[in-house]
PDB file of C-alpha atoms in Angstrom:
ATOM      1  CA  PRO H   1    -171.442  -1.684 208.696  1.00 52.00           C
ATOM      2  CA  ALA H   2    -174.011  -2.226 211.468  1.00 51.00           C
ATOM      3  CA  ALA H   3    -172.586   0.632 213.477  1.00 57.00           C
ATOM      4  CA  ILE H   4    -172.717   3.001 210.439  1.00 54.00           C
ATOM      5  CA  LEU H   5    -176.344   1.908 209.758  1.00 51.00           C
ATOM      6  CA  ALA H   6    -177.275   2.463 213.446  1.00 57.00           C
ATOM      7  CA  ARG H   7    -175.681   6.007 213.342  1.00 60.00           C
ATOM      8  CA  LEU H   8    -177.560   6.894 210.172  1.00 53.00           C
ATOM      9  CA  MET H   9    -180.869   5.727 211.656  1.00 52.00           C
ATOM     10  CA  HIS H  10    -180.166   7.709 214.781  1.00 55.00           C
ATOM     11  CA  ARG H  11    -179.451  10.808 212.779  1.00 54.00           C
ATOM     12  CA  ARG H  12    -182.714  10.316 210.806  1.00 48.00           C
ATOM     13  CA  ARG H  13    -184.692  10.591 213.989  1.00 48.00           C
ATOM     14  CA  HIS H  14    -183.004  13.976 214.726  1.00 49.00           C
ATOM     15  CA  LEU H  15    -183.223  15.679 211.369  1.00 47.00           C
ATOM     16  CA  HIS H  16    -182.775  19.423 211.231  1.00 47.00           C
ATOM     17  CA  PRO H  17    -185.184  21.282 208.937  1.00 49.00           C
ATOM     18  CA  PRO H  18    -183.184  21.338 205.680  1.00 49.00           C
ATOM     19  CA  PHE H  19    -183.157  17.516 205.720  1.00 47.00           C
ATOM     20  CA  ALA H  20    -186.726  16.937 206.797  1.00 51.00           C
ATOM     21  CA  PRO H  21    -188.655  14.598 204.490  1.00 52.00           C
ATOM     22  CA  ARG H  22    -190.777  17.306 202.933  1.00 57.00           C
ATOM     23  CA  HIS H  23    -187.607  18.976 201.596  1.00 60.00           C
ATOM     24  CA  GLN H  24    -186.400  15.835 199.946  1.00 69.00           C
ATOM     25  CA  ARG H  25    -188.282  16.010 196.707  1.00 74.00           C
ATOM     26  CA  GLY H  26    -186.628  19.334 195.857  1.00 78.00           C
ATOM     27  CA  ARG H  27    -183.248  17.968 196.916  1.00 79.00           C
ATOM     28  CA  VAL H  28    -183.724  14.876 194.760  1.00 81.00           C
ATOM     29  CA  ALA H  29    -184.755  17.065 191.757  1.00 88.00           C
ATOM     30  CA  TRP H  30    -181.600  19.234 192.207  1.00 89.00           C
ATOM     31  CA  PHE H  31    -179.490  16.180 192.622  1.00 83.00           C
ATOM     32  CA  ILE H  32    -180.829  14.794 189.349  1.00 88.00           C
ATOM     33  CA  VAL H  33    -180.259  18.103 187.537  1.00 93.00           C
ATOM     34  CA  VAL H  34    -176.758  18.468 188.948  1.00 93.00           C
ATOM     35  CA  GLY H  35    -175.873  14.815 188.393  1.00 90.00           C
ATOM     36  CA  CYS H  36    -177.109  14.950 184.751  1.00 93.00           C
ATOM     37  CA  ALA H  37    -175.009  18.075 184.109  1.00 96.00           C
ATOM     38  CA  ALA H  38    -171.895  16.478 185.734  1.00 95.00           C
ATOM     39  CA  ALA H  39    -172.488  13.261 183.910  1.00 95.00           C
ATOM     40  CA  ALA H  40    -172.847  15.231 180.571  1.00 96.00           C
ATOM     41  CA  VAL H  41    -169.535  17.103 181.346  1.00 98.00           C
ATOM     42  CA  HIS H  42    -167.804  13.809 182.194  1.00 97.00           C
ATOM     43  CA  TRP H  43    -169.105  12.066 179.097  1.00 97.00           C
ATOM     44  CA  SER H  44    -168.335  15.043 176.787  1.00 98.00           C
ATOM     45  CA  VAL H  45    -164.807  15.605 178.163  1.00 98.00           C
ATOM     46  CA  ALA H  46    -164.020  11.825 177.984  1.00 98.00           C
ATOM     47  CA  THR H  47    -165.382  11.191 174.502  1.00 98.00           C
ATOM     48  CA  ALA H  48    -163.811  14.451 173.127  1.00 98.00           C
ATOM     49  CA  SER H  49    -160.409  13.348 174.695  1.00 98.00           C
ATOM     50  CA  VAL H  50    -160.670  10.064 172.803  1.00 98.00           C
ATOM     51  CA  ALA H  51    -161.858  11.579 169.532  1.00 98.00           C
ATOM     52  CA  LEU H  52    -159.730  14.709 169.481  1.00 98.00           C
ATOM     53  CA  ALA H  53    -156.689  14.048 171.600  1.00 98.00           C
ATOM     54  CA  GLY H  54    -156.307  10.301 170.902  1.00 98.00           C
ATOM     55  CA  LEU H  55    -156.447   9.277 174.577  1.00 98.00           C
ATOM     56  CA  ALA H  56    -157.370   5.707 175.448  1.00 98.00           C
ATOM     57  CA  PRO H  57    -160.984   5.512 176.852  1.00 98.00           C
ATOM     58  CA  LEU H  58    -159.777   4.672 180.416  1.00 97.00           C
ATOM     59  CA  GLN H  59    -157.353   7.582 180.445  1.00 98.00           C
ATOM     60  CA  ALA H  60    -159.989   9.884 178.946  1.00 98.00           C
ATOM     61  CA  ASN H  61    -162.394   8.700 181.720  1.00 98.00           C
ATOM     62  CA  VAL H  62    -160.035  10.014 184.406  1.00 98.00           C
ATOM     63  CA  LEU H  63    -159.903  13.413 182.809  1.00 98.00           C
ATOM     64  CA  GLY H  64    -163.696  13.511 182.410  1.00 98.00           C
ATOM     65  CA  TRP H  65    -164.175  12.672 186.067  1.00 97.00           C
ATOM     66  CA  LEU H  66    -161.790  15.330 187.228  1.00 97.00           C
ATOM     67  CA  VAL H  67    -163.605  18.016 185.296  1.00 98.00           C
ATOM     68  CA  ALA H  68    -167.042  16.763 186.234  1.00 97.00           C
ATOM     69  CA  PHE H  69    -166.051  16.669 189.943  1.00 96.00           C
ATOM     70  CA  VAL H  70    -165.897  20.456 189.970  1.00 95.00           C
ATOM     71  CA  VAL H  71    -169.394  20.698 188.402  1.00 96.00           C
ATOM     72  CA  SER H  72    -170.810  18.041 190.660  1.00 94.00           C
ATOM     73  CA  PHE H  73    -169.449  19.369 193.980  1.00 93.00           C
ATOM     74  CA  SER H  74    -170.369  22.988 193.179  1.00 93.00           C
ATOM     75  CA  GLY H  75    -173.884  22.051 192.118  1.00 93.00           C
ATOM     76  CA  HIS H  76    -174.465  19.778 195.133  1.00 89.00           C
ATOM     77  CA  HIS H  77    -172.969  22.253 197.618  1.00 89.00           C
ATOM     78  CA  PHE H  78    -175.033  25.222 196.324  1.00 90.00           C
ATOM     79  CA  LEU H  79    -178.208  23.464 195.087  1.00 90.00           C
ATOM     80  CA  SER H  80    -178.919  19.932 196.076  1.00 86.00           C
ATOM     81  CA  PHE H  81    -177.709  20.156 199.717  1.00 82.00           C
ATOM     82  CA  ARG H  82    -177.776  23.864 200.372  1.00 83.00           C
ATOM     83  CA  GLY H  83    -178.213  24.784 203.974  1.00 78.00           C
ATOM     84  CA  HIS H  84    -176.554  21.545 205.036  1.00 76.00           C
ATOM     85  CA  GLY H  85    -174.566  23.353 207.749  1.00 77.00           C
ATOM     86  CA  ASN H  86    -171.339  21.430 207.185  1.00 78.00           C
ATOM     87  CA  ALA H  87    -168.141  23.386 206.586  1.00 83.00           C
ATOM     88  CA  LEU H  88    -167.151  23.774 202.963  1.00 86.00           C
ATOM     89  CA  GLY H  89    -163.800  22.053 203.376  1.00 89.00           C
ATOM     90  CA  ARG H  90    -165.220  19.147 205.314  1.00 87.00           C
ATOM     91  CA  ALA H  91    -168.068  18.712 202.766  1.00 87.00           C
ATOM     92  CA  ALA H  92    -165.458  18.893 199.899  1.00 91.00           C
ATOM     93  CA  LEU H  93    -163.187  16.298 201.379  1.00 93.00           C
ATOM     94  CA  ARG H  94    -166.121  13.917 202.189  1.00 89.00           C
ATOM     95  CA  PHE H  95    -167.638  14.434 198.791  1.00 89.00           C
ATOM     96  CA  PHE H  96    -164.278  13.827 197.167  1.00 94.00           C
ATOM     97  CA  ALA H  97    -163.967  10.632 199.000  1.00 91.00           C
ATOM     98  CA  ILE H  98    -167.449   9.482 197.758  1.00 87.00           C
ATOM     99  CA  SER H  99    -166.719  10.699 194.242  1.00 90.00           C
ATOM    100  CA  ALA H 100    -163.353   9.004 194.151  1.00 94.00           C
ATOM    101  CA  GLY H 101    -164.843   5.801 195.464  1.00 90.00           C
ATOM    102  CA  GLY H 102    -167.570   5.985 192.888  1.00 90.00           C
ATOM    103  CA  PHE H 103    -165.000   6.724 190.234  1.00 95.00           C
ATOM    104  CA  ALA H 104    -163.053   3.645 191.251  1.00 96.00           C
ATOM    105  CA  VAL H 105    -166.145   1.470 190.717  1.00 92.00           C
ATOM    106  CA  ASN H 106    -166.835   3.409 187.522  1.00 94.00           C
ATOM    107  CA  GLU H 107    -163.302   2.827 186.114  1.00 97.00           C
ATOM    108  CA  ALA H 108    -163.239  -0.862 187.133  1.00 97.00           C
ATOM    109  CA  LEU H 109    -166.647  -1.590 185.645  1.00 95.00           C
ATOM    110  CA  TYR H 110    -165.771   0.429 182.531  1.00 97.00           C
ATOM    111  CA  ALA H 111    -162.511  -1.508 182.080  1.00 98.00           C
ATOM    112  CA  LEU H 112    -164.351  -4.795 182.426  1.00 97.00           C
ATOM    113  CA  LEU H 113    -167.023  -3.811 179.937  1.00 97.00           C
ATOM    114  CA  LEU H 114    -164.445  -2.542 177.420  1.00 97.00           C
ATOM    115  CA  HIS H 115    -162.590  -5.827 177.763  1.00 97.00           C
ATOM    116  CA  TRP H 116    -165.524  -8.235 177.723  1.00 97.00           C
ATOM    117  CA  THR H 117    -167.778  -6.548 175.147  1.00 97.00           C
ATOM    118  CA  ARG H 118    -167.541  -5.234 171.675  1.00 96.00           C
ATOM    119  CA  ALA H 119    -169.936  -2.221 172.411  1.00 97.00           C
ATOM    120  CA  ARG H 120    -168.825   1.290 171.603  1.00 97.00           C
ATOM    121  CA  TYR H 121    -166.710   2.953 174.406  1.00 97.00           C
ATOM    122  CA  ASP H 122    -168.986   5.956 174.520  1.00 97.00           C
ATOM    123  CA  LEU H 123    -172.173   3.808 175.036  1.00 97.00           C
ATOM    124  CA  LEU H 124    -170.394   1.820 177.701  1.00 97.00           C
ATOM    125  CA  LEU H 125    -169.325   4.992 179.543  1.00 97.00           C
ATOM    126  CA  ALA H 126    -172.897   6.342 179.500  1.00 95.00           C
ATOM    127  CA  LEU H 127    -174.133   3.098 180.993  1.00 94.00           C
ATOM    128  CA  VAL H 128    -171.482   3.119 183.730  1.00 94.00           C
ATOM    129  CA  LEU H 129    -172.191   6.775 184.645  1.00 93.00           C
ATOM    130  CA  VAL H 130    -175.938   6.027 185.138  1.00 87.00           C
ATOM    131  CA  ALA H 131    -175.180   2.849 187.208  1.00 86.00           C
ATOM    132  CA  VAL H 132    -173.003   4.692 189.739  1.00 85.00           C
ATOM    133  CA  ALA H 133    -175.318   7.687 190.269  1.00 80.00           C
ATOM    134  CA  GLY H 134    -177.633   6.216 192.798  1.00 75.00           C
ATOM    135  CA  ALA H 135    -175.036   5.179 195.317  1.00 75.00           C
ATOM    136  CA  THR H 136    -173.451   8.658 194.968  1.00 75.00           C
ATOM    137  CA  TYR H 137    -176.755  10.295 195.924  1.00 74.00           C
ATOM    138  CA  LEU H 138    -177.210   8.107 199.042  1.00 78.00           C
ATOM    139  CA  LEU H 139    -173.702   8.595 200.334  1.00 78.00           C
ATOM    140  CA  SER H 140    -173.803  12.328 199.635  1.00 76.00           C
ATOM    141  CA  ARG H 141    -177.098  12.791 201.370  1.00 76.00           C
ATOM    142  CA  HIS H 142    -176.334  10.645 204.447  1.00 82.00           C
ATOM    143  CA  TRP H 143    -172.672  11.480 204.868  1.00 81.00           C
ATOM    144  CA  ALA H 144    -170.905  14.191 202.835  1.00 78.00           C
ATOM    145  CA  PHE H 145    -173.446  16.954 203.332  1.00 77.00           C
ATOM    146  CA  LEU H 146    -174.760  15.855 206.712  1.00 76.00           C
ATOM    147  CA  ARG H 147    -174.073  18.280 209.574  1.00 73.00           C
ATOM    148  CA  ASN H 148    -172.536  16.659 212.535  1.00 66.00           C
ATOM    149  CA  PRO H 149    -174.679  16.859 215.663  1.00 54.00           C
TER     150      PRO H 149
END
């Protein structure tokens, strides 16, 4: 962990123009727009899968994530982190790793909340989607879409 933090801090000192601080407000805004779109797709696919196809909420959550991944990566690649300079395949693999890790946290937290509470599955899913979003931004910004020096 300390080595990763040191590497990130070193990279921060050597930012190339698309990642300079003055560009961050636009990137954050696009990240929020893309993230909200992906979360809406995730939530819509998952809740429709429960309501219309009879899937269990945890199974429907997997389907929702898979569909939302395409929306999320495309939006972040072309909007949030455009000009990142990293190869498409490399960025996609890194982003998939981040997204899959976030989804593992999402699914575990969702399973616990479904088990421990009597709240509606759709409200719990919305809560979990919001909770995981911040970590996804930080990892995407500082790893998936960061050009290697």
